[in-house]
CSV table of C-alpha atoms and ligand atoms in Angstrom, one decimal:
chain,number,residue,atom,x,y,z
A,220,UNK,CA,72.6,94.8,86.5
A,221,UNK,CA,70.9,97.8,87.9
A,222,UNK,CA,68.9,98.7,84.9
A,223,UNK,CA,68.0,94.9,84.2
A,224,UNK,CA,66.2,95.7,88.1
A,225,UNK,CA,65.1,98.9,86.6
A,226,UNK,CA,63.1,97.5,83.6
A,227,UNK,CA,61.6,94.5,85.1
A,228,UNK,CA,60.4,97.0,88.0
A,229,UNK,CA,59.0,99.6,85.3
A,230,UNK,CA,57.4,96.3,84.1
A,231,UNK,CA,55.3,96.0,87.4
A,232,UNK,CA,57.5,92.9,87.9
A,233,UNK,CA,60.8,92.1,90.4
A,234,UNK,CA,63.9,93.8,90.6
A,235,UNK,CA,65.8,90.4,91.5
A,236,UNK,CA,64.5,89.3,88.0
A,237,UNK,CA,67.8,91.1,86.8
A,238,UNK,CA,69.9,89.3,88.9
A,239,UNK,CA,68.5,86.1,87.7
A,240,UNK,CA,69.0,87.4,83.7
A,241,UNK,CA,72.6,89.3,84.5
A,242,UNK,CA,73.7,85.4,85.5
A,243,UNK,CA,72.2,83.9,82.7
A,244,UNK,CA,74.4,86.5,80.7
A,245,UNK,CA,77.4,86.7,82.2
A,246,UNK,CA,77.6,83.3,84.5
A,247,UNK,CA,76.0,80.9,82.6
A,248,UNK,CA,76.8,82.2,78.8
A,249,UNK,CA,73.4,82.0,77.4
A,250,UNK,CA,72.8,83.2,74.2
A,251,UNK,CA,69.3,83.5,73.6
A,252,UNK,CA,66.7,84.7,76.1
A,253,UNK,CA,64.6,81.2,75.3
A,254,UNK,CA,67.2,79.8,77.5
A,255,UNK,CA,66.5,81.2,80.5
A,256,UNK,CA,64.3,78.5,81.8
A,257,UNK,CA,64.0,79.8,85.4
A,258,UNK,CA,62.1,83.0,83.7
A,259,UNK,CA,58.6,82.4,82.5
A,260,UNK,CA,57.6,82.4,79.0
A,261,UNK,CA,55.8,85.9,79.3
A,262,UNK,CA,58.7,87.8,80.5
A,263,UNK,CA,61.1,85.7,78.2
A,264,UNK,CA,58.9,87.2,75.3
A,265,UNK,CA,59.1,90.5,77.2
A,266,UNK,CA,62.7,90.4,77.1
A,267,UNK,CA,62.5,89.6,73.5
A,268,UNK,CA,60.9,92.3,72.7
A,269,UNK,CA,63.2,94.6,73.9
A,270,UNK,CA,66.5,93.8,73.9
A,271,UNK,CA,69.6,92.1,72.1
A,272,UNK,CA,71.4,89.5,73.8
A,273,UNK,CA,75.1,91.0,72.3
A,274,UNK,CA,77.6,88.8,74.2
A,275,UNK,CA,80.7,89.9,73.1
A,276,UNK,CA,82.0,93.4,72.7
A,277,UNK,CA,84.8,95.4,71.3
A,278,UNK,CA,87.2,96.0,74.5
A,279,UNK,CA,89.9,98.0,72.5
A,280,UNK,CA,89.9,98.8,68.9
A,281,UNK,CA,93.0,100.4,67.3
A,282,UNK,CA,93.2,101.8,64.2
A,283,UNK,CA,96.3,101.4,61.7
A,284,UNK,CA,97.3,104.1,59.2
A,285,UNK,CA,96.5,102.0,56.2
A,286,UNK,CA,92.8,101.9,57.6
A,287,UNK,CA,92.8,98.5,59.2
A,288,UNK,CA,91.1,98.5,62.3
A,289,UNK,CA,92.2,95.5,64.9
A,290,UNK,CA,89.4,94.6,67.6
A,291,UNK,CA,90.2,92.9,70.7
A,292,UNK,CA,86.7,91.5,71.5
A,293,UNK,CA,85.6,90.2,75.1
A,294,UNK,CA,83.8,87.3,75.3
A,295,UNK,CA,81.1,86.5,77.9
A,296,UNK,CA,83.8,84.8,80.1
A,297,UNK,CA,86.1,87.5,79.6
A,298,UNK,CA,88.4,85.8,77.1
A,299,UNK,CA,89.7,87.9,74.5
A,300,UNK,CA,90.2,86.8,70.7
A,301,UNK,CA,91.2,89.8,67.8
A,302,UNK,CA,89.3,90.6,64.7
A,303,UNK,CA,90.3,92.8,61.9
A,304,UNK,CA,88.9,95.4,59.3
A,305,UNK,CA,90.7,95.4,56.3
A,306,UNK,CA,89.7,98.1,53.6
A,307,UNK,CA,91.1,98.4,50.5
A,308,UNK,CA,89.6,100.3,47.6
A,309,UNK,CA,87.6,97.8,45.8
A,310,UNK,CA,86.8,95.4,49.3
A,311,UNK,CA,86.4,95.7,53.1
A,312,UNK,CA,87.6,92.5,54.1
A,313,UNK,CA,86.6,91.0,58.0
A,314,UNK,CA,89.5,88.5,59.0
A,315,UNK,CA,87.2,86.8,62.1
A,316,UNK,CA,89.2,84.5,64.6
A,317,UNK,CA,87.3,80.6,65.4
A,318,UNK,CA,89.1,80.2,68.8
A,319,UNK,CA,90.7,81.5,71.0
A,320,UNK,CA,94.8,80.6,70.9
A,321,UNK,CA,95.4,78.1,68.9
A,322,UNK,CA,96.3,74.0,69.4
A,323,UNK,CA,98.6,73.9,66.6
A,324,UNK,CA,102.2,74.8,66.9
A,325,UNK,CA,103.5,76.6,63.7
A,326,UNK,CA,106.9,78.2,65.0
A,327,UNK,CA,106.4,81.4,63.0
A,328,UNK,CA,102.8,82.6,64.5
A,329,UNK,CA,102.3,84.6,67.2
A,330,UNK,CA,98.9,82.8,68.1
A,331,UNK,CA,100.7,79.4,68.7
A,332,UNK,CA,102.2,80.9,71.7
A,333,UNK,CA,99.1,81.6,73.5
A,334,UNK,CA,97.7,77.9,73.5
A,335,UNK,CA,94.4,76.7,72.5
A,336,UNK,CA,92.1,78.4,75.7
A,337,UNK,CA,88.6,77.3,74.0
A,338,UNK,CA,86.6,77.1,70.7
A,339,UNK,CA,83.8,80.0,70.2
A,340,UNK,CA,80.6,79.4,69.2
A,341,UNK,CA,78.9,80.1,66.0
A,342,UNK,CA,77.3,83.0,67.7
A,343,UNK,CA,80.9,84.5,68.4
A,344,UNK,CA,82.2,84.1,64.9
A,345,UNK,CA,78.7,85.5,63.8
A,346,UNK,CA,79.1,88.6,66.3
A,347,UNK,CA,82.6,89.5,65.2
A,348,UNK,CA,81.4,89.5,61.9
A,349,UNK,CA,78.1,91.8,62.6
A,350,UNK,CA,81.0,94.4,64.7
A,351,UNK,CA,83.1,94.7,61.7
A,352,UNK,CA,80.3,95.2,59.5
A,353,UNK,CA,79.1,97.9,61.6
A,354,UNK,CA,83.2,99.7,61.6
A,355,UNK,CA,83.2,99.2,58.0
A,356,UNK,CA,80.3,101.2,57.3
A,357,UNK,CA,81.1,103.5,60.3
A,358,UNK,CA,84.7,104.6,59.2
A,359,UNK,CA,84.6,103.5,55.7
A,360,UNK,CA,80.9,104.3,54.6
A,361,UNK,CA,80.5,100.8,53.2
A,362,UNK,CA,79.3,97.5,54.0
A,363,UNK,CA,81.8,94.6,54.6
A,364,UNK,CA,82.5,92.8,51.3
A,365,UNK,CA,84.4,89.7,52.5
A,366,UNK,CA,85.3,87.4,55.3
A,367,UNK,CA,88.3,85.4,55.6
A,368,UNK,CA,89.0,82.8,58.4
A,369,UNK,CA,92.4,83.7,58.8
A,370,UNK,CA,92.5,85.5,62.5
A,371,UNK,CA,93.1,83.3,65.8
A,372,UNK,CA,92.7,79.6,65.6
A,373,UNK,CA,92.3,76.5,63.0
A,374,UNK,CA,89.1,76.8,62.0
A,375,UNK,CA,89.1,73.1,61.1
A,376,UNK,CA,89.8,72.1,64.5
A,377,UNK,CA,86.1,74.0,65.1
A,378,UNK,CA,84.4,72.6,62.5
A,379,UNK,CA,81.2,72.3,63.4
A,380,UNK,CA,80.6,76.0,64.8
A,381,UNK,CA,82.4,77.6,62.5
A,382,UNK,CA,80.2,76.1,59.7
A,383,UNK,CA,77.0,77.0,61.4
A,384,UNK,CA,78.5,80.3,61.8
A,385,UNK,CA,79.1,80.3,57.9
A,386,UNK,CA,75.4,78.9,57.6
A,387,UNK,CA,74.2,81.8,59.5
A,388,UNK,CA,76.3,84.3,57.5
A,389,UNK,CA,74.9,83.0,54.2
A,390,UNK,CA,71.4,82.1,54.7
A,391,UNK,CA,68.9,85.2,54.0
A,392,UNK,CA,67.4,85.3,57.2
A,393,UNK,CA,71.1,85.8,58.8
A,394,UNK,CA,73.6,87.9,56.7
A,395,UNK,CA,73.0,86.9,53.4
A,396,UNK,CA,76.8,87.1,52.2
A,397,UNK,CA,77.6,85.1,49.4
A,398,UNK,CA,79.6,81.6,50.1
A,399,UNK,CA,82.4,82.5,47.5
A,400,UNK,CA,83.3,86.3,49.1
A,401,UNK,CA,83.8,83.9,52.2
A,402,UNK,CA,87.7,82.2,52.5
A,403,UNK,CA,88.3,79.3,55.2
A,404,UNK,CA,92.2,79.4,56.0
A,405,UNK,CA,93.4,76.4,56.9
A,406,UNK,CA,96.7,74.8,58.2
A,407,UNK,CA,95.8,71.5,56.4
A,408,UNK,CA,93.8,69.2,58.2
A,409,UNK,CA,93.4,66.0,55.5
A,410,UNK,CA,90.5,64.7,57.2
A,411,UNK,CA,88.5,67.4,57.6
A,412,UNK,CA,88.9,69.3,53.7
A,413,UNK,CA,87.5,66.0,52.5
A,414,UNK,CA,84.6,66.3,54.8
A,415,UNK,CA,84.2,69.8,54.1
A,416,UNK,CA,84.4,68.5,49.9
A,417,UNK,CA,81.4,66.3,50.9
A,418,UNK,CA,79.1,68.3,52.6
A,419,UNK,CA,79.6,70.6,49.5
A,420,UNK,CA,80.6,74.1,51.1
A,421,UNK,CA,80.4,76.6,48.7
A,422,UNK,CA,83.2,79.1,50.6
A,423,UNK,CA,86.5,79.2,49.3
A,424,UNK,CA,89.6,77.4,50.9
A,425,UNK,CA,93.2,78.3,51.4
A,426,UNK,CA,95.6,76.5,52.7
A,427,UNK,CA,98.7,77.5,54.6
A,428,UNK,CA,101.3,75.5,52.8
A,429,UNK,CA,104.5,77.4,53.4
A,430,UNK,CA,107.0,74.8,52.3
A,431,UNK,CA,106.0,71.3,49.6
A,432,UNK,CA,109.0,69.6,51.4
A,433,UNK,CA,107.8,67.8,54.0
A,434,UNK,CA,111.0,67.9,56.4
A,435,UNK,CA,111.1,71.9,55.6
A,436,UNK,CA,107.0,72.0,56.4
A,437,UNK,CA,107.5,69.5,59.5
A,438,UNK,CA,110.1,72.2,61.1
A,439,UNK,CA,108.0,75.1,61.2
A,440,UNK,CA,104.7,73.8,61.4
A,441,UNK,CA,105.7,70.5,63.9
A,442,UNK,CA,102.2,68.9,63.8
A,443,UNK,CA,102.2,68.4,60.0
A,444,UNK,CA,104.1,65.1,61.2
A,445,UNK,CA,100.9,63.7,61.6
A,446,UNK,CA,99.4,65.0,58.4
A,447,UNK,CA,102.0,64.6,55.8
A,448,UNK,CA,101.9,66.0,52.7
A,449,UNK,CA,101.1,63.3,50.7
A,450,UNK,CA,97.8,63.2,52.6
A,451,UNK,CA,97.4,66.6,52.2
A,452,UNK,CA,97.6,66.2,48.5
A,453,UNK,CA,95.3,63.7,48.2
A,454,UNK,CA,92.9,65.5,50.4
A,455,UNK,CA,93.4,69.1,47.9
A,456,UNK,CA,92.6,66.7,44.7
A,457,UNK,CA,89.9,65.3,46.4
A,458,UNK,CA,88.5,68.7,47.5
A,459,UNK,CA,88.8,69.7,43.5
A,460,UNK,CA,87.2,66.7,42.2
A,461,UNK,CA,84.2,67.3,44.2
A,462,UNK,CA,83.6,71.4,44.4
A,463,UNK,CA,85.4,72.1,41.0
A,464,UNK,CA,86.9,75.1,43.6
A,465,UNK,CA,90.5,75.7,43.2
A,466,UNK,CA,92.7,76.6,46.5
A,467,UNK,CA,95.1,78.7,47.3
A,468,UNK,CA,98.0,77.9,48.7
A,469,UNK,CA,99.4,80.4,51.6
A,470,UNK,CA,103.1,80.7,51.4
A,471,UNK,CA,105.8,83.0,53.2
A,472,UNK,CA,109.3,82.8,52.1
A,473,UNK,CA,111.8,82.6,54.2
A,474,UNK,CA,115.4,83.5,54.7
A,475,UNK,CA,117.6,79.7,54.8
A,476,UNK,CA,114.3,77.7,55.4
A,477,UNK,CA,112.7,78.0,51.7
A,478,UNK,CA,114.4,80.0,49.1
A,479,UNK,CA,116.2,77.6,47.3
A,480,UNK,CA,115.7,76.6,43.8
A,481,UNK,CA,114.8,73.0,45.4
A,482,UNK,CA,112.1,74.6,47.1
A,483,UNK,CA,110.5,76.5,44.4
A,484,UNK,CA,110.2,72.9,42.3
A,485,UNK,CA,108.8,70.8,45.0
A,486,UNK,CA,105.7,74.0,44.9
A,487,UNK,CA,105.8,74.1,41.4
A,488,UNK,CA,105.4,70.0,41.6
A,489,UNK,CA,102.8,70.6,44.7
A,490,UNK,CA,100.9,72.6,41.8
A,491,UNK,CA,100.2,70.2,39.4
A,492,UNK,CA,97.8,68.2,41.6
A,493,UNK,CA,95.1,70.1,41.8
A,494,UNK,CA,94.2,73.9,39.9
A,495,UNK,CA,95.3,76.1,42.7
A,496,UNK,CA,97.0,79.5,43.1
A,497,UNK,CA,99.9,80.7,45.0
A,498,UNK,CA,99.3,83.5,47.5
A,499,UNK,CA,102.9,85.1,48.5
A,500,UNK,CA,102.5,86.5,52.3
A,501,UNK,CA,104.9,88.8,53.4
A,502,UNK,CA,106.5,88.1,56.4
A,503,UNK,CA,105.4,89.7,59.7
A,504,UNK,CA,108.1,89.4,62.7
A,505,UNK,CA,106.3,88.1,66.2
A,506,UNK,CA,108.9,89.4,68.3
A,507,UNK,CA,111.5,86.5,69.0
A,508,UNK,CA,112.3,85.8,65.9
A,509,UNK,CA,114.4,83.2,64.3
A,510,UNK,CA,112.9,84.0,61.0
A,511,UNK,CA,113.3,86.5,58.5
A,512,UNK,CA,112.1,87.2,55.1
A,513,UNK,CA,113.8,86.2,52.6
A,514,UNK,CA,115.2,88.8,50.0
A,515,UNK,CA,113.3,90.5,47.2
A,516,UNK,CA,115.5,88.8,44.1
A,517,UNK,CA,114.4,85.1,45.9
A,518,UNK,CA,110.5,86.3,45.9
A,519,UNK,CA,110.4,87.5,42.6
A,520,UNK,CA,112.3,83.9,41.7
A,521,UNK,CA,109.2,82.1,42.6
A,522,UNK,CA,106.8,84.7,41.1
A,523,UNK,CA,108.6,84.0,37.4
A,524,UNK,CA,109.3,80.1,37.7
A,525,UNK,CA,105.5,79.8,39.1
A,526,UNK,CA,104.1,82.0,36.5
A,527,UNK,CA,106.7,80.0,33.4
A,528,UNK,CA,104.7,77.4,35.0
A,529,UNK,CA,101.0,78.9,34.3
A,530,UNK,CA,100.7,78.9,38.5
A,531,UNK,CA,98.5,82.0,39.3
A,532,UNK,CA,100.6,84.5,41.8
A,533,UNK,CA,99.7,87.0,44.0
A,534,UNK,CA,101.5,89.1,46.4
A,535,UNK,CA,99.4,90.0,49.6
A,536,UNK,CA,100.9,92.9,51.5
A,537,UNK,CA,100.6,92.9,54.8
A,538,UNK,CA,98.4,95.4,56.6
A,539,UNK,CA,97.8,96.9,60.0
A,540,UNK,CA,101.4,95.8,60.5
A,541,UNK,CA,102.2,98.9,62.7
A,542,UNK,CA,99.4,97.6,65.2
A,543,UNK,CA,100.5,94.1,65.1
A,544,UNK,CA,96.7,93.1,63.0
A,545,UNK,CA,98.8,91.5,60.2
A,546,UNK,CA,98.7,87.7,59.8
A,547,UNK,CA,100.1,85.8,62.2
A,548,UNK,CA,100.6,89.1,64.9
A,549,UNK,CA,97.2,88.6,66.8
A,550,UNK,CA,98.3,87.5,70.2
A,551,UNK,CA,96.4,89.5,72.4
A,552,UNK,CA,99.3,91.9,73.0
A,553,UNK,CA,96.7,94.6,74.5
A,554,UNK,CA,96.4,92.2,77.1
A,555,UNK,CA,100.2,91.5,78.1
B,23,SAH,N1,95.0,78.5,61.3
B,23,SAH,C1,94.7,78.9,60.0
B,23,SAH,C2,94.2,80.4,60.0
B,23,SAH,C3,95.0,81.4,60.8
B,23,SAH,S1,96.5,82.0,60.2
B,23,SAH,C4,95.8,78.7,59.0
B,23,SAH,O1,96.9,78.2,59.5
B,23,SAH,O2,95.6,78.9,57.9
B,23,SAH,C5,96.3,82.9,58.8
B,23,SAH,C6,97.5,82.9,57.8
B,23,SAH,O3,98.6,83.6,58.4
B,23,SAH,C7,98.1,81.5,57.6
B,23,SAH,O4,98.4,81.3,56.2
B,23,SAH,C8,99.3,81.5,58.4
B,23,SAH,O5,100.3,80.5,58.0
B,23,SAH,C9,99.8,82.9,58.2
B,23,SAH,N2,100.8,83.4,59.2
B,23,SAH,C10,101.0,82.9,60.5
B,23,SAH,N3,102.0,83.6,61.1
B,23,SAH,C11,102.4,84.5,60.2
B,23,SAH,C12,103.4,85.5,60.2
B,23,SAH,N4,104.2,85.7,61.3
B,23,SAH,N5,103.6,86.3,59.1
B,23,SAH,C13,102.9,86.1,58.0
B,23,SAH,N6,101.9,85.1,57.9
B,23,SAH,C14,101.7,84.3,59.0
């Protein structure tokens, strides 16, 4: 706050003229300096001129051996939510969080356990994306390549900020990333993929799926008892039939919970709906854990009936697991 007094006395104006902008900041959240209605227009423009408003920054950043670099980034109000730098050789993926904890209650995710606290603002989502940028070309001497929605929260239960985010990422006068190196992750909210289908998003969509029996899926992700999977079907053809965009379908597999030949045909069934590919996760342990992996013969089961089936796999491998960045870890732990 004392060089905010600084400048605006250097400026021939008030020191308490920083107080009044350090609570606009820090007390009130703005985000722009346009805001600041008890400042007058000339020394809004003055502040304009020579500053950023940055509101959230990179509190502690730790850096895996594989090169993934997990942020824990303070808000204005001193909440904390993670982002992630993923490099490999060809991208340098940015896995961005839309809120901080998360509402829903999937029984394997470390995130679950911290509650929903709030949703950020486009601006946040936007920010975390600029930071990473800025570490990827930092410590990996190239610009960031891809985003993926896949850190803290269900971005569909922020839908409208984390669009505008996306807006702002896309549109040449923000970011100008392309739509299709973007990938919304979502726990499958019917409703809101066929709104998404109709506003005509061009980013990608994944779905965490995890199990295509709906007792199985209603276990370890409890609030799909609301959103059964026939729903969620119709909502994935529907998505097709309007963006011609095939999803991909998230999917761990678990020790006693899905590795049964029953479960590998209701996926291979779940398939046929709509042209989608299967994305194997590994497994990453939150601590308490009930679940494990299950064994390598049981993956590579579903790789060959999927791919007997013309189902596209891949394997994704988790990263950044020894500093808990990998799917599913990011629960604040810095913080505990
Ligand atoms: N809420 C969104 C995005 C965040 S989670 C969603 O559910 O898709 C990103 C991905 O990590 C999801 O596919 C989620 O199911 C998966 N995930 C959660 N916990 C995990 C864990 N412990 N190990 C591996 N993947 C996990």
């Amino acid at each position: 706050m004392t060089a905010l007094s600084d400048f605006f006395i250097a400026q021939g104006d008030q020191s308490f003229r920083g107080k009044q902008v350090y609570e606009w900041l820090w007390k009130k959240g703005a985000h722009r300096f346009e805001d600041m209605t008890n400042l007058s227009k000339d020394t809004r423009a003055l502040l304009e001129e020579h500053f950023v408003i940055n509101h959230i920054h990179v509190d502690a950043m730790q850096k895996s051996k594989d090169g993934t670099i997990k942020n824990a980034i303070k808000l204005h109000d001193g909440l904390i939510v993670e982002s992630v730098l993923i490099p490999t050789s060809k991208r340098t993926t940015a896995c961005v969080s839309s809120q901080v904890g998360c509402s829903l209650n999937c029984t394997f995710c470390a995130t679950a356990k911290l509650k929903r606290m709030r949703n950020l603002q486009a601006d946040e989502i936007v920010d975390q994306v600029v930071a990473i940028d800025r570490q990827s070309r930092l410590y990996h001497q190239k610009p960031l390549t891809n985003i993926v929605f896949m850190g803290m929260g269900e971005p569909l239960m922020n839908y409208p900020q984390v669009l505008a985010a996306i807006d702002k990422i896309t549109s040449p006068e923000g970011l100008g990333m392309s739509p299709r190196r973007i990938t919304l992750s979502t726990s499958g909210i019917p409703k809101m993929i066929k709104k998404m289908a109709d506003e005509g998003v061009k980013f990608k969509l994944a779905v965490s799926l995890h199990s295509a029996v709906e007792e199985t899926r209603k276990k370890i992700m409890p609030f799909t008892e609301h959103f059964p999977l026939t729903d969620l079907r119709e909502a994935l053809e529907y998505w097709y039939a309007k963006t011609k965009s095939r999803m991909t379908y998230e999917y761990v597999v678990w020790k006693g919970v899905n590795d049964q030949q029953a479960d590998i045909d209701a996926l291979v069934e779940f398939c046929r709906f709509a042209p989608s590919k299967v994305n194997l996760i590994e497994y990453n342990a939150i601590g308490d854990d009930a679940f494990r992996q299950a064994a390598p013969e049981v993956i590579e089961r579903y790789i060959q009936v999927l791919e007997r089936h013309g189902i596209t796999v891949t394997v994704r491998r988790s990263r950044g697991k020894d500093i808990d960045a990998a799917c599913g870890q990011l629960a604040n732990k810095s913080q505990a």
